[in-house]
PDB file of C-alpha atoms in Angstrom:
ATOM      1  CA  ASP A 232      -0.082   0.067   0.016  1.00 82.00           C
ATOM      2  CA  SER A 233       1.582   3.281  -1.225  1.00 84.00           C
ATOM      3  CA  GLY A 234      -0.589   5.322   1.010  1.00 91.00           C
ATOM      4  CA  VAL A 235      -1.959   7.312  -1.779  1.00 96.00           C
ATOM      5  CA  THR A 236      -5.750   6.535  -2.284  1.00 97.00           C
ATOM      6  CA  GLN A 237      -7.723   7.279  -5.628  1.00 97.00           C
ATOM      7  CA  THR A 238     -11.396   7.170  -5.697  1.00 97.00           C
ATOM      8  CA  PRO A 239     -13.412   5.738  -7.649  1.00 97.00           C
ATOM      9  CA  LYS A 240     -11.556   2.666  -8.749  1.00 96.00           C
ATOM     10  CA  HIS A 241     -13.580   2.133 -11.975  1.00 97.00           C
ATOM     11  CA  LEU A 242     -15.866   4.651 -13.946  1.00 97.00           C
ATOM     12  CA  ILE A 243     -18.165   4.297 -16.566  1.00 98.00           C
ATOM     13  CA  THR A 244     -19.870   7.252 -18.549  1.00 97.00           C
ATOM     14  CA  ALA A 245     -21.033   8.276 -21.653  1.00 98.00           C
ATOM     15  CA  THR A 246     -19.577  10.489 -24.211  1.00 98.00           C
ATOM     16  CA  GLY A 247     -20.065  14.203 -23.502  1.00 98.00           C
ATOM     17  CA  GLN A 248     -20.110  13.868 -19.977  1.00 98.00           C
ATOM     18  CA  ARG A 249     -18.115  15.262 -17.270  1.00 98.00           C
ATOM     19  CA  VAL A 250     -16.385  13.327 -14.343  1.00 98.00           C
ATOM     20  CA  THR A 251     -14.359  14.275 -11.148  1.00 98.00           C
ATOM     21  CA  LEU A 252     -11.469  11.642 -10.155  1.00 98.00           C
ATOM     22  CA  ARG A 253     -10.376  12.256  -6.454  1.00 98.00           C
ATOM     23  CA  CYS A 254      -6.893  11.680  -5.196  1.00 98.00           C
ATOM     24  CA  SER A 255      -5.594  11.646  -1.542  1.00 98.00           C
ATOM     25  CA  PRO A 256      -1.854  11.888  -1.145  1.00 96.00           C
ATOM     26  CA  ARG A 257      -0.012  10.259   1.598  1.00 94.00           C
ATOM     27  CA  SER A 258      -0.052  11.953   4.779  1.00 92.00           C
ATOM     28  CA  GLY A 259       2.434  15.065   4.708  1.00 88.00           C
ATOM     29  CA  ASP A 260       3.110  15.153   0.905  1.00 91.00           C
ATOM     30  CA  LEU A 261       2.782  18.486  -0.516  1.00 91.00           C
ATOM     31  CA  SER A 262       3.098  17.443  -4.076  1.00 91.00           C
ATOM     32  CA  VAL A 263       0.482  15.711  -6.238  1.00 94.00           C
ATOM     33  CA  TYR A 264       0.850  14.572  -9.921  1.00 94.00           C
ATOM     34  CA  TRP A 265      -1.745  13.368 -12.459  1.00 97.00           C
ATOM     35  CA  TYR A 266      -0.907  10.717 -14.982  1.00 96.00           C
ATOM     36  CA  GLN A 267      -2.980   9.027 -17.987  1.00 97.00           C
ATOM     37  CA  GLN A 268      -2.056   5.603 -19.091  1.00 95.00           C
ATOM     38  CA  SER A 269      -3.592   4.346 -22.454  1.00 93.00           C
ATOM     39  CA  LEU A 270      -2.526   1.570 -24.909  1.00 88.00           C
ATOM     40  CA  ASP A 271      -1.724   4.080 -27.478  1.00 88.00           C
ATOM     41  CA  GLN A 272      -0.164   7.024 -25.539  1.00 90.00           C
ATOM     42  CA  GLY A 273       1.348   4.920 -22.683  1.00 91.00           C
ATOM     43  CA  LEU A 274       2.164   6.888 -19.334  1.00 93.00           C
ATOM     44  CA  GLN A 275       1.655  10.604 -19.854  1.00 94.00           C
ATOM     45  CA  PHE A 276       2.314  13.396 -17.430  1.00 94.00           C
ATOM     46  CA  LEU A 277      -0.666  15.714 -17.112  1.00 96.00           C
ATOM     47  CA  ILE A 278      -0.358  18.205 -14.313  1.00 95.00           C
ATOM     48  CA  GLN A 279       1.445  18.696 -10.809  1.00 92.00           C
ATOM     49  CA  TYR A 280       0.131  20.825  -7.782  1.00 93.00           C
ATOM     50  CA  TYR A 281       2.299  21.763  -4.892  1.00 91.00           C
ATOM     51  CA  ASN A 282       0.705  22.786  -1.811  1.00 92.00           C
ATOM     52  CA  GLY A 283      -2.250  24.041  -3.653  1.00 94.00           C
ATOM     53  CA  GLU A 284      -0.680  25.927  -6.409  1.00 94.00           C
ATOM     54  CA  GLU A 285       0.064  24.526  -9.951  1.00 93.00           C
ATOM     55  CA  ARG A 286       3.482  23.681 -10.541  1.00 89.00           C
ATOM     56  CA  ALA A 287       3.945  21.863 -13.821  1.00 89.00           C
ATOM     57  CA  LYS A 288       1.913  21.130 -16.933  1.00 92.00           C
ATOM     58  CA  GLY A 289       2.275  18.373 -19.118  1.00 91.00           C
ATOM     59  CA  ASN A 290       0.021  16.944 -22.157  1.00 85.00           C
ATOM     60  CA  ILE A 291      -3.198  18.022 -20.556  1.00 94.00           C
ATOM     61  CA  LEU A 292      -6.147  18.666 -22.888  1.00 95.00           C
ATOM     62  CA  GLU A 293      -8.040  22.169 -22.373  1.00 96.00           C
ATOM     63  CA  ARG A 294     -11.122  19.944 -21.648  1.00 97.00           C
ATOM     64  CA  PHE A 295      -9.313  18.525 -18.413  1.00 97.00           C
ATOM     65  CA  SER A 296      -8.484  20.366 -15.183  1.00 97.00           C
ATOM     66  CA  ALA A 297      -7.249  19.791 -11.803  1.00 97.00           C
ATOM     67  CA  GLN A 298      -7.041  21.470  -8.389  1.00 97.00           C
ATOM     68  CA  GLN A 299      -5.663  20.735  -5.107  1.00 97.00           C
ATOM     69  CA  PHE A 300      -7.454  21.777  -1.979  1.00 97.00           C
ATOM     70  CA  PRO A 301      -6.196  23.125   1.631  1.00 96.00           C
ATOM     71  CA  ASP A 302      -6.531  19.617   3.206  1.00 95.00           C
ATOM     72  CA  LEU A 303      -3.894  18.619   0.262  1.00 96.00           C
ATOM     73  CA  HIS A 304      -6.391  16.097  -1.913  1.00 97.00           C
ATOM     74  CA  SER A 305      -6.800  16.920  -5.533  1.00 98.00           C
ATOM     75  CA  GLU A 306      -9.215  16.416  -8.165  1.00 98.00           C
ATOM     76  CA  LEU A 307      -8.918  15.797 -11.790  1.00 98.00           C
ATOM     77  CA  ASN A 308     -11.876  16.955 -13.446  1.00 98.00           C
ATOM     78  CA  LEU A 309     -12.793  15.488 -16.983  1.00 98.00           C
ATOM     79  CA  SER A 310     -15.317  17.201 -19.403  1.00 97.00           C
ATOM     80  CA  SER A 311     -16.797  16.686 -22.631  1.00 97.00           C
ATOM     81  CA  LEU A 312     -15.596  13.125 -22.551  1.00 98.00           C
ATOM     82  CA  GLU A 313     -14.573  11.346 -25.779  1.00 97.00           C
ATOM     83  CA  LEU A 314     -13.990   7.691 -26.284  1.00 96.00           C
ATOM     84  CA  GLY A 315     -10.476   8.286 -26.672  1.00 95.00           C
ATOM     85  CA  ASP A 316     -10.165   9.731 -22.818  1.00 97.00           C
ATOM     86  CA  SER A 317     -10.876   5.969 -21.815  1.00 97.00           C
ATOM     87  CA  ALA A 318      -7.445   5.243 -19.966  1.00 97.00           C
ATOM     88  CA  LEU A 319      -6.285   4.573 -16.606  1.00 96.00           C
ATOM     89  CA  TYR A 320      -5.568   7.775 -14.329  1.00 97.00           C
ATOM     90  CA  PHE A 321      -3.083   7.617 -11.639  1.00 96.00           C
ATOM     91  CA  CYS A 322      -2.547  10.262  -9.275  1.00 96.00           C
ATOM     92  CA  ALA A 323       1.130  10.287  -7.131  1.00 94.00           C
ATOM     93  CA  SER A 324       2.283  12.070  -4.358  1.00 93.00           C
ATOM     94  CA  SER A 325       5.855  13.308  -3.058  1.00 89.00           C
ATOM     95  CA  ALA A 326       7.023  15.089   0.028  1.00 83.00           C
ATOM     96  CA  ALA A 327       8.349  18.121  -2.190  1.00 68.00           C
ATOM     97  CA  THR A 328       9.585  18.971  -5.480  1.00 59.00           C
ATOM     98  CA  GLY A 329      13.032  17.965  -5.020  1.00 61.00           C
ATOM     99  CA  ASN A 330      15.119  14.490  -4.774  1.00 59.00           C
ATOM    100  CA  THR A 331      12.329  12.438  -3.218  1.00 69.00           C
ATOM    101  CA  GLU A 332      10.350   9.411  -4.455  1.00 79.00           C
ATOM    102  CA  ALA A 333       6.944   9.684  -6.210  1.00 87.00           C
ATOM    103  CA  PHE A 334       4.270   7.150  -4.906  1.00 90.00           C
ATOM    104  CA  PHE A 335       1.575   6.136  -7.012  1.00 93.00           C
ATOM    105  CA  GLY A 336      -1.829   5.301  -6.106  1.00 95.00           C
ATOM    106  CA  GLN A 337      -3.546   2.276  -7.603  1.00 94.00           C
ATOM    107  CA  GLY A 338      -5.408   4.300 -10.386  1.00 95.00           C
ATOM    108  CA  THR A 339      -9.121   5.250 -11.612  1.00 97.00           C
ATOM    109  CA  ARG A 340      -9.942   3.225 -14.591  1.00 96.00           C
ATOM    110  CA  LEU A 341     -12.487   5.493 -16.683  1.00 97.00           C
ATOM    111  CA  THR A 342     -14.371   3.767 -19.385  1.00 97.00           C
ATOM    112  CA  VAL A 343     -16.257   6.434 -21.821  1.00 97.00           C
ATOM    113  CA  VAL A 344     -18.982   4.523 -23.845  1.00 97.00           C
TER     114      VAL A 344
ATOM    115  CA  ALA B 246      13.025  16.518 -27.013  1.00 70.00           C
ATOM    116  CA  GLN B 247      13.596  14.460 -23.809  1.00 78.00           C
ATOM    117  CA  SER B 248      12.640  10.443 -24.191  1.00 89.00           C
ATOM    118  CA  VAL B 249      13.275   7.303 -22.817  1.00 94.00           C
ATOM    119  CA  THR B 250      13.264   4.000 -25.163  1.00 96.00           C
ATOM    120  CA  GLN B 251      12.560   0.516 -23.680  1.00 97.00           C
ATOM    121  CA  LEU B 252      13.793  -1.704 -26.180  1.00 94.00           C
ATOM    122  CA  GLY B 253      11.602  -4.794 -26.316  1.00 92.00           C
ATOM    123  CA  SER B 254       7.872  -4.724 -25.424  1.00 94.00           C
ATOM    124  CA  HIS B 255       7.806  -8.301 -24.428  1.00 96.00           C
ATOM    125  CA  VAL B 256      10.522 -10.233 -22.945  1.00 97.00           C
ATOM    126  CA  SER B 257      10.298 -13.849 -21.961  1.00 97.00           C
ATOM    127  CA  VAL B 258      12.808 -15.911 -19.792  1.00 97.00           C
ATOM    128  CA  SER B 259      12.600 -19.091 -17.828  1.00 97.00           C
ATOM    129  CA  GLU B 260      12.706 -19.226 -14.031  1.00 97.00           C
ATOM    130  CA  GLY B 261      16.271 -19.003 -12.916  1.00 97.00           C
ATOM    131  CA  ALA B 262      17.292 -17.309 -16.106  1.00 98.00           C
ATOM    132  CA  LEU B 263      19.358 -13.850 -16.222  1.00 98.00           C
ATOM    133  CA  VAL B 264      16.443 -10.730 -16.680  1.00 98.00           C
ATOM    134  CA  LEU B 265      17.760  -7.880 -18.852  1.00 98.00           C
ATOM    135  CA  LEU B 266      15.399  -5.032 -19.546  1.00 98.00           C
ATOM    136  CA  ARG B 267      16.856  -2.340 -21.628  1.00 98.00           C
ATOM    137  CA  CYS B 268      16.507   1.439 -21.519  1.00 97.00           C
ATOM    138  CA  ASN B 269      18.049   4.272 -22.981  1.00 96.00           C
ATOM    139  CA  TYR B 270      17.221   8.103 -22.618  1.00 94.00           C
ATOM    140  CA  SER B 271      17.962  11.136 -24.417  1.00 89.00           C
ATOM    141  CA  SER B 272      19.313  14.125 -22.514  1.00 76.00           C
ATOM    142  CA  SER B 273      21.361  17.157 -22.821  1.00 71.00           C
ATOM    143  CA  VAL B 274      21.481  17.579 -18.838  1.00 77.00           C
ATOM    144  CA  PRO B 275      22.229  15.073 -16.396  1.00 77.00           C
ATOM    145  CA  PRO B 276      19.042  12.833 -15.848  1.00 84.00           C
ATOM    146  CA  TYR B 277      17.390  11.223 -12.885  1.00 88.00           C
ATOM    147  CA  LEU B 278      16.435   7.650 -13.655  1.00 91.00           C
ATOM    148  CA  PHE B 279      14.076   5.199 -12.308  1.00 93.00           C
ATOM    149  CA  TRP B 280      12.641   1.869 -12.836  1.00 96.00           C
ATOM    150  CA  TYR B 281       8.905   1.070 -11.658  1.00 96.00           C
ATOM    151  CA  VAL B 282       7.046  -2.140 -11.883  1.00 96.00           C
ATOM    152  CA  GLN B 283       3.285  -2.428 -12.330  1.00 95.00           C
ATOM    153  CA  TYR B 284       1.626  -5.621 -11.372  1.00 92.00           C
ATOM    154  CA  PRO B 285      -1.991  -6.346 -13.142  1.00 87.00           C
ATOM    155  CA  ASN B 286      -4.463  -3.803 -11.610  1.00 82.00           C
ATOM    156  CA  GLN B 287      -1.994  -2.330  -9.535  1.00 86.00           C
ATOM    157  CA  GLY B 288      -0.392   0.939  -9.455  1.00 90.00           C
ATOM    158  CA  LEU B 289       3.414   1.687 -10.167  1.00 93.00           C
ATOM    159  CA  GLN B 290       5.830   0.597  -7.337  1.00 93.00           C
ATOM    160  CA  LEU B 291       9.492   2.063  -7.372  1.00 92.00           C
ATOM    161  CA  LEU B 292      12.271  -0.593  -7.901  1.00 95.00           C
ATOM    162  CA  LEU B 293      15.251   1.504  -7.903  1.00 94.00           C
ATOM    163  CA  LYS B 294      16.377   5.067  -8.929  1.00 91.00           C
ATOM    164  CA  TYR B 295      19.682   6.820  -9.880  1.00 91.00           C
ATOM    165  CA  THR B 296      20.065  10.377  -8.816  1.00 85.00           C
ATOM    166  CA  THR B 297      23.896  11.272  -8.159  1.00 83.00           C
ATOM    167  CA  GLY B 298      26.782   9.150  -6.958  1.00 86.00           C
ATOM    168  CA  ALA B 299      27.273   5.167  -7.497  1.00 89.00           C
ATOM    169  CA  THR B 300      26.187   4.370 -10.895  1.00 91.00           C
ATOM    170  CA  LEU B 301      25.198   0.701  -9.981  1.00 96.00           C
ATOM    171  CA  VAL B 302      22.191   0.993  -7.887  1.00 96.00           C
ATOM    172  CA  LYS B 303      20.320  -1.779  -6.264  1.00 96.00           C
ATOM    173  CA  GLY B 304      16.809  -1.774  -5.696  1.00 95.00           C
ATOM    174  CA  ILE B 305      13.872  -4.276  -4.220  1.00 94.00           C
ATOM    175  CA  ASN B 306      13.327  -7.829  -5.171  1.00 93.00           C
ATOM    176  CA  GLY B 307      16.989  -8.488  -6.313  1.00 96.00           C
ATOM    177  CA  PHE B 308      16.834  -5.833  -8.918  1.00 97.00           C
ATOM    178  CA  GLU B 309      19.857  -3.720 -10.002  1.00 97.00           C
ATOM    179  CA  ALA B 310      20.466  -0.999 -12.681  1.00 97.00           C
ATOM    180  CA  GLU B 311      23.647   0.610 -14.114  1.00 96.00           C
ATOM    181  CA  PHE B 312      23.771   4.131 -15.209  1.00 94.00           C
ATOM    182  CA  LYS B 313      26.062   4.431 -18.298  1.00 94.00           C
ATOM    183  CA  LYS B 314      26.486   7.760 -19.248  1.00 91.00           C
ATOM    184  CA  SER B 315      28.599   7.145 -22.500  1.00 92.00           C
ATOM    185  CA  GLU B 316      25.917   4.606 -23.773  1.00 93.00           C
ATOM    186  CA  THR B 317      23.070   7.142 -22.345  1.00 93.00           C
ATOM    187  CA  SER B 318      21.532   3.621 -20.975  1.00 95.00           C
ATOM    188  CA  PHE B 319      19.846   2.402 -17.697  1.00 96.00           C
ATOM    189  CA  HIS B 320      19.548  -1.358 -18.098  1.00 98.00           C
ATOM    190  CA  LEU B 321      17.547  -3.315 -15.356  1.00 98.00           C
ATOM    191  CA  THR B 322      18.979  -6.810 -14.405  1.00 98.00           C
ATOM    192  CA  LYS B 323      18.248  -9.317 -11.975  1.00 98.00           C
ATOM    193  CA  PRO B 324      20.651 -12.573 -11.727  1.00 97.00           C
ATOM    194  CA  SER B 325      17.751 -15.468 -11.227  1.00 97.00           C
ATOM    195  CA  ALA B 326      13.979 -14.633 -12.515  1.00 97.00           C
ATOM    196  CA  HIS B 327      11.339 -15.789 -10.230  1.00 97.00           C
ATOM    197  CA  MET B 328       7.600 -16.195 -11.256  1.00 96.00           C
ATOM    198  CA  SER B 329       6.671 -13.390  -9.149  1.00 95.00           C
ATOM    199  CA  ASP B 330       8.660 -11.063 -11.212  1.00 97.00           C
ATOM    200  CA  ALA B 331       6.203 -11.542 -14.142  1.00 97.00           C
ATOM    201  CA  ALA B 332       4.723  -8.013 -14.449  1.00 97.00           C
ATOM    202  CA  GLU B 333       5.210  -4.736 -16.851  1.00 97.00           C
ATOM    203  CA  TYR B 334       8.146  -2.663 -16.186  1.00 98.00           C
ATOM    204  CA  PHE B 335       8.797   1.238 -16.804  1.00 97.00           C
ATOM    205  CA  CYS B 336      11.877   3.221 -17.062  1.00 96.00           C
ATOM    206  CA  ALA B 337      11.507   6.797 -16.502  1.00 93.00           C
ATOM    207  CA  VAL B 338      13.447   9.944 -16.596  1.00 90.00           C
ATOM    208  CA  THR B 339      13.321  13.310 -15.018  1.00 85.00           C
ATOM    209  CA  TYR B 340      15.581  16.447 -15.331  1.00 75.00           C
ATOM    210  CA  GLY B 341      16.960  19.693 -13.846  1.00 60.00           C
ATOM    211  CA  SER B 342      16.460  19.811 -10.306  1.00 59.00           C
ATOM    212  CA  GLY B 343      15.139  16.337  -9.785  1.00 51.00           C
ATOM    213  CA  ASN B 344      11.308  17.060  -9.785  1.00 61.00           C
ATOM    214  CA  THR B 345      10.881  13.275  -9.090  1.00 64.00           C
ATOM    215  CA  GLY B 346       7.359  13.117  -9.794  1.00 72.00           C
ATOM    216  CA  LYS B 347       7.420  14.667 -13.098  1.00 81.00           C
ATOM    217  CA  LEU B 348       8.179  11.671 -14.877  1.00 88.00           C
ATOM    218  CA  ILE B 349       8.837  10.769 -18.662  1.00 90.00           C
ATOM    219  CA  PHE B 350       7.971   7.131 -18.948  1.00 94.00           C
ATOM    220  CA  GLY B 351       9.290   4.480 -21.517  1.00 95.00           C
ATOM    221  CA  GLN B 352       6.423   2.448 -23.373  1.00 95.00           C
ATOM    222  CA  GLY B 353       6.831  -0.144 -20.759  1.00 96.00           C
ATOM    223  CA  THR B 354       8.302  -3.750 -21.181  1.00 97.00           C
ATOM    224  CA  THR B 355       6.085  -6.916 -20.407  1.00 97.00           C
ATOM    225  CA  LEU B 356       8.069  -9.465 -18.581  1.00 97.00           C
ATOM    226  CA  GLN B 357       6.981 -13.127 -18.960  1.00 97.00           C
ATOM    227  CA  VAL B 358       8.542 -15.731 -16.824  1.00 97.00           C
ATOM    228  CA  LYS B 359       8.085 -19.326 -17.874  1.00 97.00           C
ATOM    229  CA  PRO B 360       8.397 -22.343 -15.417  1.00 95.00           C
TER     230      PRO B 360
END
Protein backbone atom coordinates (compact mmCIF):
# COMPACT_ATOMS: atom_id res chain seq x y z
CA ASP A 1 0.00 0.00 0.00
CA SER A 2 1.59 3.25 -1.20
CA GLY A 3 -0.55 5.44 1.03
CA VAL A 4 -2.03 7.27 -1.97
CA THR A 5 -5.77 6.74 -2.28
CA GLN A 6 -7.72 7.20 -5.47
CA THR A 7 -11.48 7.07 -5.86
CA PRO A 8 -13.39 5.69 -7.57
CA LYS A 9 -11.50 2.63 -8.78
CA HIS A 10 -13.72 2.23 -11.81
CA LEU A 11 -15.91 4.69 -13.66
CA ILE A 12 -18.11 4.15 -16.69
CA THR A 13 -19.71 7.15 -18.32
CA ALA A 14 -21.10 8.30 -21.64
CA THR A 15 -19.53 10.57 -24.22
CA GLY A 16 -20.08 14.24 -23.55
CA GLN A 17 -20.29 13.78 -19.81
CA ARG A 18 -18.12 15.20 -17.05
CA VAL A 19 -16.43 13.24 -14.26
CA THR A 20 -14.29 14.01 -11.25
CA LEU A 21 -11.48 11.79 -10.06
CA ARG A 22 -10.23 12.17 -6.52
CA CYS A 23 -6.81 11.64 -5.01
CA SER A 24 -5.71 11.70 -1.38
CA PRO A 25 -1.92 11.93 -1.13
CA ARG A 26 0.25 10.28 1.50
CA SER A 27 0.09 12.02 4.83
CA GLY A 28 2.32 15.09 4.74
CA ASP A 29 3.04 15.01 1.00
CA LEU A 30 2.67 18.44 -0.58
CA SER A 31 3.04 17.50 -4.25
CA VAL A 32 0.39 15.72 -6.28
CA TYR A 33 0.87 14.53 -9.85
CA TRP A 34 -1.68 13.21 -12.33
CA TYR A 35 -0.88 10.75 -15.09
CA GLN A 36 -2.87 9.12 -17.86
CA GLN A 37 -2.09 5.59 -18.99
CA SER A 38 -3.57 4.44 -22.28
CA LEU A 39 -2.68 1.71 -24.74
CA ASP A 40 -1.75 4.09 -27.55
CA GLN A 41 -0.09 6.91 -25.58
CA GLY A 42 1.44 4.97 -22.70
CA LEU A 43 2.02 6.77 -19.40
CA GLN A 44 1.83 10.53 -19.79
CA PHE A 45 2.29 13.26 -17.20
CA LEU A 46 -0.70 15.56 -17.07
CA ILE A 47 -0.24 18.09 -14.29
CA GLN A 48 1.39 18.75 -10.91
CA TYR A 49 0.19 20.69 -7.91
CA TYR A 50 2.33 21.72 -4.99
CA ASN A 51 0.70 22.93 -1.79
CA GLY A 52 -2.37 24.13 -3.64
CA GLU A 53 -0.61 25.81 -6.56
CA GLU A 54 -0.16 24.51 -10.08
CA ARG A 55 3.54 23.74 -10.50
CA ALA A 56 3.95 21.98 -13.84
CA LYS A 57 1.83 21.11 -16.81
CA GLY A 58 2.25 18.29 -19.27
CA ASN A 59 0.07 16.95 -22.04
CA ILE A 60 -3.20 17.91 -20.45
CA LEU A 61 -6.15 18.69 -22.69
CA GLU A 62 -8.07 21.93 -22.27
CA ARG A 63 -11.15 19.83 -21.42
CA PHE A 64 -9.29 18.57 -18.37
CA SER A 65 -8.54 20.55 -15.24
CA ALA A 66 -7.29 19.86 -11.76
CA GLN A 67 -7.05 21.49 -8.39
CA GLN A 68 -5.53 20.82 -5.00
CA PHE A 69 -7.48 21.75 -1.91
CA PRO A 70 -6.25 23.11 1.45
CA ASP A 71 -6.31 19.61 2.94
CA LEU A 72 -3.97 18.64 0.05
CA HIS A 73 -6.32 16.23 -1.68
CA SER A 74 -6.63 16.76 -5.40
CA GLU A 75 -9.32 16.36 -8.01
CA LEU A 76 -8.98 15.86 -11.74
CA ASN A 77 -11.98 17.04 -13.72
CA LEU A 78 -12.58 15.62 -17.17
CA SER A 79 -15.32 17.18 -19.28
CA SER A 80 -16.91 16.71 -22.71
CA LEU A 81 -15.64 13.17 -22.56
CA GLU A 82 -14.70 11.34 -25.73
CA LEU A 83 -14.15 7.66 -26.37
CA GLY A 84 -10.42 8.33 -26.56
CA ASP A 85 -10.37 9.54 -22.97
CA SER A 86 -10.86 5.97 -21.80
CA ALA A 87 -7.73 5.21 -19.81
CA LEU A 88 -6.25 4.52 -16.42
CA TYR A 89 -5.63 7.73 -14.50
CA PHE A 90 -2.97 7.67 -11.81
CA CYS A 91 -2.27 10.06 -9.03
CA ALA A 92 1.13 10.20 -7.36
CA SER A 93 2.41 12.20 -4.43
CA SER A 94 5.78 13.20 -3.06
CA ALA A 95 7.00 15.09 -0.04
CA ALA A 96 8.34 18.02 -2.05
CA THR A 97 9.47 18.91 -5.54
CA GLY A 98 13.05 17.90 -5.04
CA ASN A 99 14.89 14.66 -4.81
CA THR A 100 12.22 12.52 -3.22
CA GLU A 101 10.39 9.48 -4.46
CA ALA A 102 6.90 9.75 -5.91
CA PHE A 103 4.37 7.19 -4.68
CA PHE A 104 1.57 6.10 -6.99
CA GLY A 105 -2.01 5.25 -6.22
CA GLN A 106 -3.78 2.26 -7.76
CA GLY A 107 -5.50 4.36 -10.37
CA THR A 108 -9.00 5.07 -11.60
CA ARG A 109 -10.04 3.16 -14.68
CA LEU A 110 -12.29 5.39 -16.80
CA THR A 111 -14.37 3.87 -19.56
CA VAL A 112 -16.23 6.21 -21.88
CA VAL A 113 -19.01 4.54 -23.87
CA ALA B 1 13.04 16.45 -26.88
CA GLN B 2 13.52 14.36 -23.80
CA SER B 3 12.58 10.73 -24.28
CA VAL B 4 12.98 7.22 -22.97
CA THR B 5 13.18 4.14 -25.14
CA GLN B 6 12.65 0.66 -23.82
CA LEU B 7 13.92 -1.95 -26.24
CA GLY B 8 11.49 -4.84 -26.48
CA SER B 9 7.87 -4.52 -25.50
CA HIS B 10 7.84 -8.17 -24.40
CA VAL B 11 10.64 -10.19 -22.82
CA SER B 12 10.30 -13.85 -21.94
CA VAL B 13 12.71 -15.73 -19.68
CA SER B 14 12.73 -19.04 -17.89
CA GLU B 15 12.52 -19.17 -14.13
CA GLY B 16 16.06 -18.91 -12.74
CA ALA B 17 17.43 -17.21 -15.85
CA LEU B 18 18.96 -13.74 -16.07
CA VAL B 19 16.55 -10.87 -16.54
CA LEU B 20 17.74 -7.96 -18.70
CA LEU B 21 15.39 -5.12 -19.55
CA ARG B 22 16.87 -2.37 -21.68
CA CYS B 23 16.35 1.36 -21.32
CA ASN B 24 17.96 4.23 -23.20
CA TYR B 25 17.27 7.92 -22.66
CA SER B 26 17.98 11.12 -24.50
CA SER B 27 19.27 14.01 -22.48
CA SER B 28 21.37 17.13 -22.73
CA VAL B 29 21.51 17.52 -18.96
CA PRO B 30 22.18 15.01 -16.19
CA PRO B 31 19.16 12.79 -15.78
CA TYR B 32 17.54 11.20 -12.79
CA LEU B 33 16.53 7.67 -13.77
CA PHE B 34 13.97 5.27 -12.37
CA TRP B 35 12.55 1.81 -12.86
CA TYR B 36 8.97 1.15 -11.83
CA VAL B 37 7.04 -2.12 -11.82
CA GLN B 38 3.32 -2.49 -12.40
CA TYR B 39 1.51 -5.68 -11.47
CA PRO B 40 -1.93 -6.35 -12.98
CA ASN B 41 -4.58 -4.00 -11.63
CA GLN B 42 -2.02 -2.26 -9.45
CA GLY B 43 -0.32 1.09 -9.37
CA LEU B 44 3.34 1.71 -10.05
CA GLN B 45 5.93 0.67 -7.50
CA LEU B 46 9.44 2.06 -7.48
CA LEU B 47 12.09 -0.63 -7.96
CA LEU B 48 15.16 1.61 -7.88
CA LYS B 49 16.46 5.02 -8.82
CA TYR B 50 19.64 6.76 -9.85
CA THR B 51 20.10 10.39 -8.91
CA THR B 52 23.79 11.01 -8.23
CA GLY B 53 26.75 9.07 -6.92
CA ALA B 54 27.32 5.38 -7.49
CA THR B 55 26.27 4.36 -10.97
CA LEU B 56 25.30 0.82 -9.98
CA VAL B 57 22.13 0.99 -7.96
CA LYS B 58 20.41 -1.81 -6.15
CA GLY B 59 16.69 -1.97 -5.67
CA ILE B 60 14.01 -4.14 -4.21
CA ASN B 61 13.37 -7.79 -5.04
CA GLY B 62 16.96 -8.39 -6.18
CA PHE B 63 16.91 -5.96 -9.10
CA GLU B 64 19.76 -3.63 -9.97
CA ALA B 65 20.57 -1.17 -12.74
CA GLU B 66 23.67 0.59 -13.97
CA PHE B 67 23.77 4.14 -15.22
CA LYS B 68 26.11 4.40 -18.22
CA LYS B 69 26.41 7.99 -19.31
CA SER B 70 28.50 7.20 -22.39
CA GLU B 71 25.80 4.83 -23.63
CA THR B 72 22.85 6.88 -22.30
CA SER B 73 21.54 3.65 -20.86
CA PHE B 74 20.02 2.43 -17.61
CA HIS B 75 19.38 -1.28 -18.09
CA LEU B 76 17.61 -3.31 -15.41
CA THR B 77 18.94 -6.72 -14.43
CA LYS B 78 18.20 -9.53 -12.03
CA PRO B 79 20.45 -12.60 -11.84
CA SER B 80 17.69 -15.16 -11.40
CA ALA B 81 14.08 -14.66 -12.44
CA HIS B 82 11.22 -15.72 -10.22
CA MET B 83 7.65 -16.39 -11.27
CA SER B 84 6.54 -13.45 -9.13
CA ASP B 85 8.63 -11.10 -11.31
CA ALA B 86 6.11 -11.37 -14.14
CA ALA B 87 4.80 -7.83 -14.56
CA GLU B 88 5.18 -4.72 -16.65
CA TYR B 89 8.30 -2.63 -16.12
CA PHE B 90 8.69 1.03 -16.88
CA CYS B 91 11.85 3.06 -17.19
CA ALA B 92 11.43 6.76 -16.44
CA VAL B 93 13.52 9.91 -16.43
CA THR B 94 13.34 13.36 -14.99
CA TYR B 95 15.69 16.29 -15.39
CA GLY B 96 16.87 19.53 -13.95
CA SER B 97 16.38 20.00 -10.25
CA GLY B 98 15.13 16.47 -9.84
CA ASN B 99 11.41 16.95 -9.66
CA THR B 100 11.00 13.26 -9.16
CA GLY B 101 7.27 13.15 -9.68
CA LYS B 102 7.27 14.76 -13.12
CA LEU B 103 8.44 11.76 -15.06
CA ILE B 104 8.84 10.83 -18.69
CA PHE B 105 8.11 7.14 -19.07
CA GLY B 106 9.15 4.60 -21.63
CA GLN B 107 6.50 2.48 -23.31
CA GLY B 108 7.00 -0.37 -20.90
CA THR B 109 8.28 -3.93 -21.16
CA THR B 110 6.15 -6.89 -20.20
CA LEU B 111 8.21 -9.57 -18.53
CA GLN B 112 6.98 -13.13 -18.84
CA VAL B 113 8.58 -15.80 -16.66
CA LYS B 114 8.17 -19.38 -17.83
CA PRO B 115 8.36 -22.30 -15.39
